[in-house]
mmCIF file of C-alpha atoms and ligand atoms in Angstrom:
data_model
loop_
_atom_site.group_PDB
_atom_site.id
_atom_site.type_symbol
_atom_site.label_atom_id
_atom_site.label_comp_id
_atom_site.label_asym_id
_atom_site.label_seq_id
_atom_site.Cartn_x
_atom_site.Cartn_y
_atom_site.Cartn_z
ATOM 1 C CA MET A 519 15.402 5.659 -0.459
ATOM 2 C CA SER A 520 17.355 5.086 -3.966
ATOM 3 C CA ILE A 521 17.794 1.468 -5.380
ATOM 4 C CA GLU A 522 21.205 1.272 -4.229
ATOM 5 C CA ASN A 523 20.578 2.177 -0.579
ATOM 6 C CA SER A 524 18.062 -0.743 -1.073
ATOM 7 C CA ILE A 525 20.564 -2.775 -2.477
ATOM 8 C CA THR A 526 23.030 -2.339 0.362
ATOM 9 C CA ALA A 527 20.766 -2.531 3.277
ATOM 10 C CA LEU A 528 19.728 -6.096 1.091
ATOM 11 C CA ASN A 529 23.566 -6.587 1.522
ATOM 12 C CA ASN A 530 23.786 -5.739 5.146
ATOM 13 C CA LEU A 531 21.305 -9.059 6.052
ATOM 14 C CA PRO A 532 22.017 -12.731 5.969
ATOM 15 C CA VAL A 533 20.161 -13.663 3.011
ATOM 16 C CA HIS A 534 21.826 -16.624 2.612
ATOM 17 C CA GLN A 535 21.305 -17.999 6.016
ATOM 18 C CA ILE A 536 17.837 -16.828 5.108
ATOM 19 C CA ILE A 537 17.395 -19.326 2.410
ATOM 20 C CA GLU A 538 19.463 -22.182 3.917
ATOM 21 C CA GLU A 539 17.002 -22.087 7.148
ATOM 22 C CA PHE A 540 13.591 -21.902 5.343
ATOM 23 C CA GLY A 541 14.039 -21.842 1.433
ATOM 24 C CA SER A 542 13.267 -20.679 -1.913
ATOM 25 C CA PRO A 543 11.041 -18.292 -2.760
ATOM 26 C CA ILE A 544 10.973 -16.457 -0.125
ATOM 27 C CA TYR A 545 9.677 -12.913 1.186
ATOM 28 C CA LEU A 546 12.029 -11.300 3.209
ATOM 29 C CA TYR A 547 10.889 -8.270 5.298
ATOM 30 C CA ASN A 548 13.292 -5.620 6.937
ATOM 31 C CA GLY A 549 11.477 -4.646 10.329
ATOM 32 C CA GLU A 550 13.927 -1.010 10.745
ATOM 33 C CA LYS A 551 13.042 -0.294 7.040
ATOM 34 C CA ILE A 552 9.503 -0.450 8.052
ATOM 35 C CA GLU A 553 10.428 1.804 11.387
ATOM 36 C CA GLN A 554 12.167 4.370 9.594
ATOM 37 C CA GLN A 555 10.110 4.900 7.087
ATOM 38 C CA TYR A 556 7.574 5.399 9.917
ATOM 39 C CA GLN A 557 9.335 7.900 11.569
ATOM 40 C CA ARG A 558 11.031 9.504 8.680
ATOM 41 C CA LEU A 559 7.371 10.266 7.718
ATOM 42 C CA THR A 560 6.252 11.664 11.445
ATOM 43 C CA LYS A 561 9.151 13.316 12.184
ATOM 44 C CA ALA A 562 9.071 15.247 8.351
ATOM 45 C CA PHE A 563 5.015 16.226 9.775
ATOM 46 C CA SER A 564 5.765 16.852 13.755
ATOM 47 C CA ASN A 565 3.921 20.065 13.269
ATOM 48 C CA VAL A 566 0.583 19.340 13.164
ATOM 49 C CA ASP A 567 -1.442 16.989 14.623
ATOM 50 C CA VAL A 568 -0.281 14.073 11.369
ATOM 51 C CA LYS A 569 -1.550 10.789 12.061
ATOM 52 C CA ILE A 570 -0.390 7.788 9.890
ATOM 53 C CA LYS A 571 -3.182 5.313 8.642
ATOM 54 C CA TYR A 572 -1.391 2.402 7.381
ATOM 55 C CA ALA A 573 -2.978 0.651 4.051
ATOM 56 C CA LEU A 574 -2.948 -2.915 5.383
ATOM 57 C CA LYS A 575 -3.772 -4.048 1.437
ATOM 58 C CA ALA A 576 -0.182 -3.561 0.737
ATOM 59 C CA SER A 577 0.930 -6.285 2.920
ATOM 60 C CA ASN A 578 -1.075 -7.845 6.055
ATOM 61 C CA ASN A 579 0.801 -9.690 7.907
ATOM 62 C CA LEU A 580 -0.186 -9.808 11.688
ATOM 63 C CA SER A 581 4.066 -8.905 12.645
ATOM 64 C CA ILE A 582 4.537 -6.559 10.109
ATOM 65 C CA LEU A 583 1.094 -4.792 12.003
ATOM 66 C CA LYS A 584 2.108 -4.988 15.396
ATOM 67 C CA LEU A 585 5.603 -3.938 14.179
ATOM 68 C CA LEU A 586 3.903 -0.601 12.838
ATOM 69 C CA LEU A 587 1.086 -1.252 15.796
ATOM 70 C CA LYS A 588 4.171 -0.005 17.702
ATOM 71 C CA GLN A 589 4.991 3.370 16.301
ATOM 72 C CA GLY A 590 1.725 4.649 16.999
ATOM 73 C CA ALA A 591 0.425 4.267 13.411
ATOM 74 C CA GLY A 592 -3.734 3.955 12.835
ATOM 75 C CA LEU A 593 -5.112 1.455 9.622
ATOM 76 C CA ASP A 594 -6.889 1.842 6.467
ATOM 77 C CA ALA A 595 -8.852 -1.290 6.183
ATOM 78 C CA VAL A 596 -11.010 -1.487 2.784
ATOM 79 C CA SER A 597 -13.070 -4.402 4.259
ATOM 80 C CA PHE A 598 -14.141 -6.310 6.990
ATOM 81 C CA GLU A 599 -11.642 -8.190 7.321
ATOM 82 C CA GLU A 600 -9.063 -6.466 7.045
ATOM 83 C CA VAL A 601 -10.516 -4.313 10.365
ATOM 84 C CA GLN A 602 -10.452 -7.744 11.542
ATOM 85 C CA LEU A 603 -6.639 -8.091 11.308
ATOM 86 C CA GLY A 604 -6.572 -4.660 12.254
ATOM 87 C CA MET A 605 -7.846 -5.333 15.917
ATOM 88 C CA MET A 606 -6.364 -9.136 15.806
ATOM 89 C CA ALA A 607 -3.211 -6.760 15.711
ATOM 90 C CA GLY A 608 -4.211 -5.251 18.906
ATOM 91 C CA PHE A 609 -5.210 -1.900 17.276
ATOM 92 C CA HIS A 610 -7.974 -0.158 18.298
ATOM 93 C CA PRO A 611 -11.446 0.299 16.417
ATOM 94 C CA SER A 612 -11.115 3.731 16.831
ATOM 95 C CA SER A 613 -7.838 3.659 15.334
ATOM 96 C CA ILE A 614 -9.014 2.179 11.956
ATOM 97 C CA LEU A 615 -10.389 4.038 9.309
ATOM 98 C CA PHE A 616 -12.946 1.941 6.613
ATOM 99 C CA THR A 617 -11.995 3.164 3.614
ATOM 100 C CA PRO A 618 -14.579 0.230 1.733
ATOM 101 C CA ASN A 619 -16.042 0.777 -1.689
ATOM 102 C CA SER A 620 -19.103 -1.218 -3.817
ATOM 103 C CA VAL A 621 -19.844 -2.630 0.325
ATOM 104 C CA ALA A 622 -23.547 -3.815 0.767
ATOM 105 C CA PHE A 623 -24.706 -1.219 3.706
ATOM 106 C CA ASP A 624 -24.217 -4.797 6.028
ATOM 107 C CA GLU A 625 -20.504 -4.242 5.991
ATOM 108 C CA ILE A 626 -20.174 -0.778 7.032
ATOM 109 C CA VAL A 627 -22.591 -1.637 9.608
ATOM 110 C CA LYS A 628 -20.766 -4.242 11.000
ATOM 111 C CA ALA A 629 -17.757 -1.293 11.269
ATOM 112 C CA VAL A 630 -20.075 0.309 12.907
ATOM 113 C CA ASP A 631 -20.980 -2.335 15.814
ATOM 114 C CA ALA A 632 -16.992 -3.089 16.421
ATOM 115 C CA GLY A 633 -15.840 0.601 16.597
ATOM 116 C CA VAL A 634 -14.413 1.438 13.423
ATOM 117 C CA GLN A 635 -14.098 5.370 11.568
ATOM 118 C CA ILE A 636 -16.370 5.027 8.603
ATOM 119 C CA ASN A 637 -15.387 6.373 5.309
ATOM 120 C CA ILE A 638 -18.337 7.028 3.309
ATOM 121 C CA ASP A 639 -17.980 6.740 -0.500
ATOM 122 C CA ASN A 640 -20.844 7.279 -2.648
ATOM 123 C CA ILE A 641 -24.142 9.267 -2.095
ATOM 124 C CA SER A 642 -26.173 6.163 -1.740
ATOM 125 C CA LEU A 643 -24.381 4.829 1.426
ATOM 126 C CA LEU A 644 -24.184 7.856 2.448
ATOM 127 C CA GLU A 645 -27.847 8.242 2.788
ATOM 128 C CA GLN A 646 -29.312 5.594 4.110
ATOM 129 C CA PHE A 647 -25.863 5.994 6.847
ATOM 130 C CA GLY A 648 -27.716 9.383 7.217
ATOM 131 C CA HIS A 649 -31.331 7.429 8.370
ATOM 132 C CA LYS A 650 -29.984 4.792 10.275
ATOM 133 C CA TYR A 651 -27.062 7.479 12.179
ATOM 134 C CA GLY A 652 -28.337 10.898 12.222
ATOM 135 C CA ASN A 653 -25.821 12.268 13.887
ATOM 136 C CA SER A 654 -25.407 9.073 16.596
ATOM 137 C CA VAL A 655 -21.989 7.546 14.361
ATOM 138 C CA PRO A 656 -19.339 10.211 13.082
ATOM 139 C CA CYS A 657 -18.496 9.927 9.494
ATOM 140 C CA CYS A 658 -16.102 10.598 7.199
ATOM 141 C CA ILE A 659 -17.078 11.602 3.661
ATOM 142 C CA ARG A 660 -14.591 10.920 0.404
ATOM 143 C CA ILE A 661 -14.246 13.233 -2.105
ATOM 144 C CA ASN A 662 -13.326 12.752 -5.404
ATOM 145 C CA PRO A 663 -11.531 15.583 -6.541
ATOM 146 C CA HIS A 664 -10.896 14.366 -10.087
ATOM 147 C CA ILE A 665 -7.480 15.316 -9.920
ATOM 148 C CA VAL A 666 -4.570 13.417 -10.991
ATOM 149 C CA ALA A 667 -1.260 14.216 -9.232
ATOM 150 C CA GLY A 668 0.695 13.467 -12.118
ATOM 151 C CA GLY A 669 4.517 13.005 -12.189
ATOM 152 C CA THR A 670 5.237 16.657 -13.859
ATOM 153 C CA SER A 671 4.767 20.040 -12.252
ATOM 154 C CA HIS A 672 0.752 20.252 -14.116
ATOM 155 C CA ILE A 673 -2.716 18.680 -12.630
ATOM 156 C CA GLN A 674 -4.634 16.401 -14.946
ATOM 157 C CA THR A 675 -7.605 17.389 -14.420
ATOM 158 C CA GLY A 676 -10.536 14.515 -15.575
ATOM 159 C CA HIS A 677 -10.691 11.192 -13.954
ATOM 160 C CA ILE A 678 -13.959 11.524 -14.478
ATOM 161 C CA ASP A 679 -14.205 7.410 -14.718
ATOM 162 C CA SER A 680 -12.663 6.592 -11.398
ATOM 163 C CA LYS A 681 -15.181 4.488 -9.068
ATOM 164 C CA PHE A 682 -13.737 5.937 -6.153
ATOM 165 C CA GLY A 683 -15.178 8.675 -4.061
ATOM 166 C CA ILE A 684 -18.196 11.114 -4.000
ATOM 167 C CA SER A 685 -17.546 13.920 -7.104
ATOM 168 C CA ILE A 686 -16.200 17.227 -5.635
ATOM 169 C CA HIS A 687 -19.253 18.160 -8.225
ATOM 170 C CA GLN A 688 -21.813 16.561 -6.328
ATOM 171 C CA LEU A 689 -20.904 18.269 -3.524
ATOM 172 C CA ARG A 690 -24.506 20.554 -2.903
ATOM 173 C CA HIS A 691 -26.146 17.159 -2.768
ATOM 174 C CA VAL A 692 -24.120 15.325 -0.434
ATOM 175 C CA ILE A 693 -24.349 18.878 2.005
ATOM 176 C CA ARG A 694 -28.436 18.221 1.742
ATOM 177 C CA ILE A 695 -28.792 14.877 2.856
ATOM 178 C CA VAL A 696 -25.539 15.884 5.245
ATOM 179 C CA GLU A 697 -28.327 18.179 6.722
ATOM 180 C CA LYS A 698 -31.558 16.224 6.101
ATOM 181 C CA GLU A 699 -29.673 13.897 8.724
ATOM 182 C CA LYS A 700 -27.929 16.171 11.438
ATOM 183 C CA MET A 701 -25.042 13.987 9.908
ATOM 184 C CA ASN A 702 -22.048 14.240 12.382
ATOM 185 C CA VAL A 703 -19.328 14.929 8.930
ATOM 186 C CA ASN A 704 -16.277 14.181 11.087
ATOM 187 C CA GLY A 705 -13.504 13.686 7.902
ATOM 188 C CA LEU A 706 -13.181 14.650 4.480
ATOM 189 C CA HIS A 707 -10.708 12.316 2.199
ATOM 190 C CA MET A 708 -9.180 11.767 -0.904
ATOM 191 C CA HIS A 709 -6.738 9.427 -2.602
ATOM 192 C CA THR A 710 -6.097 10.124 -5.793
ATOM 193 C CA GLY A 711 -4.048 6.720 -5.598
ATOM 194 C CA SER A 712 -1.366 8.656 -8.062
ATOM 195 C CA ASP A 713 2.652 9.941 -7.174
ATOM 196 C CA ILE A 714 2.973 12.905 -5.723
ATOM 197 C CA LEU A 715 6.139 14.378 -6.531
ATOM 198 C CA ASP A 716 5.781 18.512 -6.494
ATOM 199 C CA ALA A 717 4.420 19.771 -3.283
ATOM 200 C CA SER A 718 2.724 22.928 -5.320
ATOM 201 C CA VAL A 719 1.036 19.968 -7.452
ATOM 202 C CA PHE A 720 -0.082 18.386 -4.229
ATOM 203 C CA ILE A 721 -1.508 21.588 -2.821
ATOM 204 C CA ARG A 722 -3.029 22.833 -5.416
ATOM 205 C CA ALA A 723 -4.977 19.296 -5.435
ATOM 206 C CA ALA A 724 -5.422 19.993 -1.963
ATOM 207 C CA GLU A 725 -7.307 23.521 -2.119
ATOM 208 C CA LEU A 726 -9.894 21.912 -3.302
ATOM 209 C CA LEU A 727 -10.735 19.781 -0.102
ATOM 210 C CA PHE A 728 -10.044 22.693 1.669
ATOM 211 C CA ASP A 729 -13.018 23.907 -0.344
ATOM 212 C CA ALA A 730 -15.344 21.426 0.556
ATOM 213 C CA ALA A 731 -13.935 21.246 4.045
ATOM 214 C CA VAL A 732 -15.173 25.001 4.985
ATOM 215 C CA GLN A 733 -19.289 23.536 4.156
ATOM 216 C CA PHE A 734 -18.669 21.063 7.165
ATOM 217 C CA LYS A 735 -18.803 22.120 10.520
ATOM 218 C CA ASP A 736 -17.944 19.056 12.376
ATOM 219 C CA LEU A 737 -14.788 18.405 11.362
ATOM 220 C CA GLN A 738 -11.491 16.970 13.401
ATOM 221 C CA PHE A 739 -9.260 15.547 10.530
ATOM 222 C CA LEU A 740 -8.521 15.811 6.916
ATOM 223 C CA ASP A 741 -7.178 13.052 5.124
ATOM 224 C CA PHE A 742 -5.441 13.066 2.207
ATOM 225 C CA GLY A 743 -4.296 9.516 1.267
ATOM 226 C CA SER A 744 -1.689 8.196 0.060
ATOM 227 C CA GLY A 745 1.086 8.847 -2.694
ATOM 228 C CA PHE A 746 4.645 9.454 -1.140
ATOM 229 C CA LYS A 747 6.633 8.044 -4.440
ATOM 230 C CA VAL A 748 9.782 5.181 -3.309
ATOM 231 C CA ALA A 749 12.003 4.865 -6.222
ATOM 232 C CA TYR A 750 11.482 1.486 -8.444
ATOM 233 C CA LYS A 751 14.131 1.912 -10.777
ATOM 234 C CA VAL A 752 17.501 3.484 -10.502
ATOM 235 C CA ASP A 753 17.752 7.313 -11.282
ATOM 236 C CA ASP A 754 14.406 7.284 -9.784
ATOM 237 C CA VAL A 755 13.056 10.738 -8.434
ATOM 238 C CA THR A 756 10.887 10.128 -5.536
ATOM 239 C CA THR A 757 8.912 12.635 -3.319
ATOM 240 C CA ASP A 758 11.334 15.195 -1.175
ATOM 241 C CA ILE A 759 9.794 14.528 1.962
ATOM 242 C CA GLU A 760 10.745 17.105 3.594
ATOM 243 C CA ASP A 761 10.124 19.648 1.533
ATOM 244 C CA LEU A 762 6.589 18.300 1.158
ATOM 245 C CA ALA A 763 6.331 18.595 4.855
ATOM 246 C CA THR A 764 6.995 21.954 5.301
ATOM 247 C CA ALA A 765 4.938 23.059 2.233
ATOM 248 C CA ILE A 766 1.831 20.990 3.836
ATOM 249 C CA THR A 767 2.348 22.219 7.326
ATOM 250 C CA GLU A 768 1.885 25.614 5.978
ATOM 251 C CA ARG A 769 -1.016 25.656 4.033
ATOM 252 C CA PHE A 770 -2.738 23.352 6.619
ATOM 253 C CA GLN A 771 -1.520 25.441 9.326
ATOM 254 C CA ALA A 772 -3.385 28.476 7.682
ATOM 255 C CA PHE A 773 -6.170 26.344 6.812
ATOM 256 C CA CYS A 774 -6.851 25.192 10.118
ATOM 257 C CA SER A 775 -7.129 29.209 11.416
ATOM 258 C CA GLU A 776 -9.393 30.222 8.715
ATOM 259 C CA TYR A 777 -11.632 27.068 9.747
ATOM 260 C CA GLY A 778 -11.509 28.578 13.485
ATOM 261 C CA ARG A 779 -10.618 25.019 14.954
ATOM 262 C CA ASN A 780 -7.260 22.664 14.551
ATOM 263 C CA LEU A 781 -7.799 20.087 12.496
ATOM 264 C CA GLN A 782 -5.289 16.669 12.033
ATOM 265 C CA LEU A 783 -3.666 15.800 9.626
ATOM 266 C CA TRP A 784 -4.007 12.055 8.123
ATOM 267 C CA PHE A 785 -2.568 9.829 5.548
ATOM 268 C CA GLU A 786 -3.448 6.559 4.453
ATOM 269 C CA PRO A 787 0.634 5.277 2.747
ATOM 270 C CA GLY A 788 1.143 1.992 1.588
ATOM 271 C CA LYS A 789 3.768 1.418 -0.116
ATOM 272 C CA PHE A 790 5.633 4.218 1.376
ATOM 273 C CA LEU A 791 5.685 2.183 4.293
ATOM 274 C CA VAL A 792 6.543 -0.874 3.346
ATOM 275 C CA SER A 793 7.718 -1.340 -0.233
ATOM 276 C CA GLU A 794 11.577 -0.490 0.045
ATOM 277 C CA SER A 795 11.680 -2.854 2.900
ATOM 278 C CA GLY A 796 10.551 -6.271 1.077
ATOM 279 C CA TYR A 797 12.314 -8.792 -1.141
ATOM 280 C CA LEU A 798 10.915 -12.231 -3.065
ATOM 281 C CA LEU A 799 14.569 -14.155 -2.968
ATOM 282 C CA VAL A 800 14.321 -16.532 -5.928
ATOM 283 C CA LYS A 801 16.529 -19.169 -7.299
ATOM 284 C CA VAL A 802 16.925 -19.842 -11.002
ATOM 285 C CA ASN A 803 15.872 -22.716 -12.081
ATOM 286 C CA VAL A 804 17.284 -22.971 -15.860
ATOM 287 C CA VAL A 805 19.342 -20.754 -18.512
ATOM 288 C CA LYS A 806 17.726 -20.938 -21.245
ATOM 289 C CA GLN A 807 19.485 -19.440 -24.422
ATOM 290 C CA THR A 808 16.889 -18.547 -27.288
ATOM 291 C CA THR A 809 17.796 -17.308 -31.086
ATOM 292 C CA ALA A 810 16.431 -14.351 -29.544
ATOM 293 C CA THR A 811 17.263 -13.654 -25.467
ATOM 294 C CA VAL A 812 19.045 -15.683 -22.743
ATOM 295 C CA PHE A 813 15.938 -16.139 -20.115
ATOM 296 C CA ALA A 814 16.572 -16.963 -16.369
ATOM 297 C CA GLY A 815 13.534 -19.186 -15.310
ATOM 298 C CA VAL A 816 12.907 -18.833 -11.773
ATOM 299 C CA ASN A 817 11.268 -21.154 -9.113
ATOM 300 C CA SER A 818 8.237 -18.340 -8.559
ATOM 301 C CA GLY A 819 6.153 -16.105 -11.384
ATOM 302 C CA GLN A 820 3.229 -14.426 -11.189
ATOM 303 C CA ASN A 821 1.232 -16.005 -8.545
ATOM 304 C CA HIS A 822 3.829 -14.795 -5.740
ATOM 305 C CA LEU A 823 4.803 -10.827 -7.646
ATOM 306 C CA ILE A 824 1.879 -10.216 -10.061
ATOM 307 C CA ARG A 825 2.814 -6.419 -9.855
ATOM 308 C CA PRO A 826 5.425 -7.068 -13.440
ATOM 309 C CA MET A 827 2.542 -8.349 -15.111
ATOM 310 C CA PHE A 828 -0.809 -6.200 -13.250
ATOM 311 C CA TYR A 829 0.800 -2.893 -13.811
ATOM 312 C CA ASP A 830 3.616 -3.650 -15.637
ATOM 313 C CA ALA A 831 5.889 -2.542 -12.173
ATOM 314 C CA TYR A 832 9.517 -2.385 -12.727
ATOM 315 C CA HIS A 833 10.789 -4.190 -10.496
ATOM 316 C CA HIS A 834 14.711 -4.143 -9.675
ATOM 317 C CA ILE A 835 16.669 -7.711 -9.750
ATOM 318 C CA ILE A 836 19.986 -8.569 -8.577
ATOM 319 C CA ASN A 837 21.843 -11.466 -8.619
ATOM 320 C CA ILE A 838 23.298 -12.425 -5.348
ATOM 321 C CA SER A 839 25.266 -15.181 -5.476
ATOM 322 C CA ASN A 840 27.478 -13.785 -7.838
ATOM 323 C CA PRO A 841 27.485 -10.125 -7.172
ATOM 324 C CA THR A 842 30.505 -9.395 -9.085
ATOM 325 C CA GLY A 843 29.788 -11.541 -12.120
ATOM 326 C CA THR A 844 29.925 -10.170 -15.930
ATOM 327 C CA PRO A 845 26.370 -7.854 -16.417
ATOM 328 C CA ARG A 846 24.816 -9.887 -19.442
ATOM 329 C CA LEU A 847 21.252 -9.614 -20.169
ATOM 330 C CA TYR A 848 18.645 -11.272 -19.312
ATOM 331 C CA SER A 849 15.042 -11.790 -18.915
ATOM 332 C CA VAL A 850 13.928 -12.855 -15.893
ATOM 333 C CA VAL A 851 10.852 -15.256 -16.357
ATOM 334 C CA GLY A 852 8.733 -17.241 -14.211
ATOM 335 C CA ASN A 853 7.578 -21.411 -13.898
ATOM 336 C CA ILE A 854 4.305 -20.383 -15.132
ATOM 337 C CA CYS A 855 2.691 -21.875 -17.839
ATOM 338 C CA GLU A 856 1.627 -17.566 -18.394
ATOM 339 C CA THR A 857 3.969 -14.962 -19.689
ATOM 340 C CA ASP A 858 5.301 -13.943 -16.908
ATOM 341 C CA THR A 859 7.723 -11.777 -17.156
ATOM 342 C CA PHE A 860 10.022 -10.249 -14.590
ATOM 343 C CA ALA A 861 12.173 -8.669 -15.809
ATOM 344 C CA LEU A 862 13.104 -8.037 -19.563
ATOM 345 C CA ASP A 863 16.336 -7.369 -21.223
ATOM 346 C CA ARG A 864 17.842 -6.435 -18.150
ATOM 347 C CA LYS A 865 21.148 -6.281 -17.190
ATOM 348 C CA ILE A 866 22.017 -8.691 -14.259
ATOM 349 C CA ASN A 867 25.572 -10.469 -12.900
ATOM 350 C CA GLU A 868 26.001 -13.068 -15.128
ATOM 351 C CA VAL A 869 23.011 -15.843 -13.658
ATOM 352 C CA ARG A 870 24.140 -19.274 -13.666
ATOM 353 C CA GLU A 871 21.201 -21.722 -12.525
ATOM 354 C CA GLY A 872 21.323 -22.667 -8.745
ATOM 355 C CA ASP A 873 21.932 -18.757 -7.884
ATOM 356 C CA TYR A 874 19.999 -16.784 -5.936
ATOM 357 C CA LEU A 875 18.054 -13.354 -7.064
ATOM 358 C CA ALA A 876 16.272 -10.979 -5.232
ATOM 359 C CA ILE A 877 13.725 -8.919 -6.591
ATOM 360 C CA LEU A 878 13.108 -5.572 -4.399
ATOM 361 C CA ASN A 879 10.524 -2.841 -3.985
ATOM 362 C CA ALA A 880 8.422 -6.514 -3.374
ATOM 363 C CA GLY A 881 7.241 -5.514 -0.123
ATOM 364 C CA ALA A 882 4.008 -3.702 -0.857
ATOM 365 C CA TYR A 883 1.440 -5.924 -3.097
ATOM 366 C CA GLY A 884 3.307 -8.174 -3.275
ATOM 367 C CA TYR A 885 2.279 -11.284 -0.818
ATOM 368 C CA THR A 886 -1.278 -9.730 -1.091
ATOM 369 C CA MET A 887 -1.731 -10.216 -4.008
ATOM 370 C CA SER A 888 -0.207 -13.215 -4.922
ATOM 371 C CA ASN A 889 -2.103 -16.700 -5.449
ATOM 372 C CA ASN A 890 -2.432 -20.517 -6.451
ATOM 373 C CA TYR A 891 -2.456 -20.355 -9.785
ATOM 374 C CA ASN A 892 -0.929 -23.499 -11.417
ATOM 375 C CA SER A 893 -1.448 -25.257 -8.058
ATOM 376 C CA ARG A 894 1.305 -23.540 -6.506
ATOM 377 C CA PRO A 895 1.809 -22.982 -3.066
ATOM 378 C CA ARG A 896 2.785 -19.385 -2.081
ATOM 379 C CA PRO A 897 5.927 -18.816 -0.432
ATOM 380 C CA ALA A 898 6.632 -18.174 3.494
ATOM 381 C CA GLU A 899 7.536 -15.163 4.999
ATOM 382 C CA VAL A 900 10.553 -13.669 6.725
ATOM 383 C CA LEU A 901 10.771 -11.070 9.203
ATOM 384 C CA TRP A 902 14.043 -9.755 9.785
ATOM 385 C CA TYR A 903 14.141 -7.695 13.238
ATOM 386 C CA LYS A 904 17.029 -6.507 15.298
ATOM 387 C CA GLY A 905 18.826 -8.813 13.980
ATOM 388 C CA GLN A 906 17.156 -11.685 14.152
ATOM 389 C CA SER A 907 14.777 -14.032 11.066
ATOM 390 C CA HIS A 908 11.222 -14.110 12.162
ATOM 391 C CA LEU A 909 9.406 -17.309 9.846
ATOM 392 C CA ILE A 910 6.039 -14.938 10.364
ATOM 393 C CA ARG A 911 4.072 -16.677 7.686
ATOM 394 C CA ARG A 912 4.479 -20.938 6.915
ATOM 395 C CA ARG A 913 5.074 -21.684 3.554
ATOM 396 C CA GLU A 914 2.052 -23.220 1.808
ATOM 397 C CA THR A 915 1.722 -26.989 1.120
ATOM 398 C CA LEU A 916 -0.406 -29.182 -0.968
ATOM 399 C CA ASP A 917 -2.415 -29.242 2.404
ATOM 400 C CA ASP A 918 -3.437 -25.581 1.612
ATOM 401 C CA ILE A 919 -4.719 -25.553 -1.844
ATOM 402 C CA ILE A 920 -7.356 -28.319 -1.414
ATOM 403 C CA ARG A 921 -8.026 -27.595 2.198
ATOM 404 C CA ASN A 922 -11.755 -26.065 1.028
ATOM 405 C CA MET A 923 -12.261 -28.225 -1.399
ATOM 406 C CA ILE A 924 -14.938 -30.852 -1.337
ATOM 407 C CA PRO A 925 -15.497 -33.952 -3.236
ATOM 408 C CA ALA A 926 -18.662 -34.131 -4.677
ATOM 409 C CA ALA A 927 -20.370 -37.141 -4.153
ATOM 410 C CA ILE A 928 -20.401 -38.288 -8.003
HETATM 411 C C1 PLP M 1421 -4.401 1.368 -1.348
HETATM 412 C C2 PLP M 1421 -4.575 2.491 -0.693
HETATM 413 C C3 PLP M 1421 -3.934 3.185 -0.309
HETATM 414 C C4 PLP M 1421 -2.610 3.690 -0.602
HETATM 415 O O1 PLP M 1421 -1.931 3.644 -1.779
HETATM 416 P P1 PLP M 1421 -0.243 3.106 -2.009
HETATM 417 O O2 PLP M 1421 -0.368 3.689 -3.032
HETATM 418 O O3 PLP M 1421 -0.125 1.540 -0.773
HETATM 419 O O4 PLP M 1421 0.349 3.631 -0.755
HETATM 420 C C5 PLP M 1421 -4.055 4.621 0.178
HETATM 421 N N1 PLP M 1421 -6.074 4.782 0.176
HETATM 422 C C6 PLP M 1421 -6.579 3.959 0.073
HETATM 423 C C7 PLP M 1421 -8.193 4.372 0.208
HETATM 424 C C8 PLP M 1421 -6.594 2.856 -0.599
HETATM 425 O O5 PLP M 1421 -7.088 2.410 -1.466
#
């Protein structure tokens, strides 16, 4: 979806009514948009046995999990707490993939006891897992192919410093452990963490996983991670899911016949499913003209949406109170004692004190990365679904901030 469509979708939501009812700053999610993204992905891959494991670290609200559960999704969880959240939302443990890194073996054991599919990300844990479970509990292995599928039509190899996965160059070691412990490896996984734009780039990366896969006899699935790109900026090129799916389907089917069995094809998108559904709605407290720029200071900050500061991420911002005002340049900043700049020299319809701004693409890694810095409470979350608004997380108060503090007897 383009930014223009995202703006249109927002214009169809009763934002002012929602702000009036629940206040600001507020995270607003369009539930139907999440469903559409899920359906678009599964439809594109309808000629293979595709399974979508939603990466809930993008947005962990139980109501959003339930919405995706109803669609037929599974989950990708990166902590045992995320596994527990998934089960609370009603996901069957067997539909949850547990992909942690740098965890102690105890956490893996807890997930096995819960009945979750385990994804092993280092040799040490693989040995411990094999030693304890032998072939009695299947596991998936996370491979690091040392490939970054970049935004252009080339593959940058390298990525040698990544802490994720077991290096493809250690495959022989992996196979020794698997054979010695008679392990049941039912899946191979890779997640390069980068954007997939081009089918041929993706397939060249997938070839490495196929090469590895023929050396494992018990596979049920191959998991290609995530990386479907969504638009953050006007004119951003996004993944053509349908084209990509046609190319991957063809190559995957060829691999399955070579392998001798039909495998499941797994993806674990976070951003693709929820990013565009979400908006952070904030109020302009002050408009401050300086010698260098005009600041629009809002009632939120990096404590609520850290991506612009953390990743230098671009989030489109629109003035929902003055949509036809003359566009002018603003630096949109937060109210935190940090340089928490949401946008620098951004053209926005004239901003007046008291106006409300919508920050787009706030559905993924927004609330879940928020914090209480400056002792400020986190916003509420509202889900708009089938013509109704649902408060799905209440706004925090000072009580939430002091909840776990224990006064020292001093
Ligand atoms: C974070 C993560 C994802 C989701 O990534 P997105 O960019 O949000 O789609 C998928 N798989 C794993 C293992 C992850 O850590």
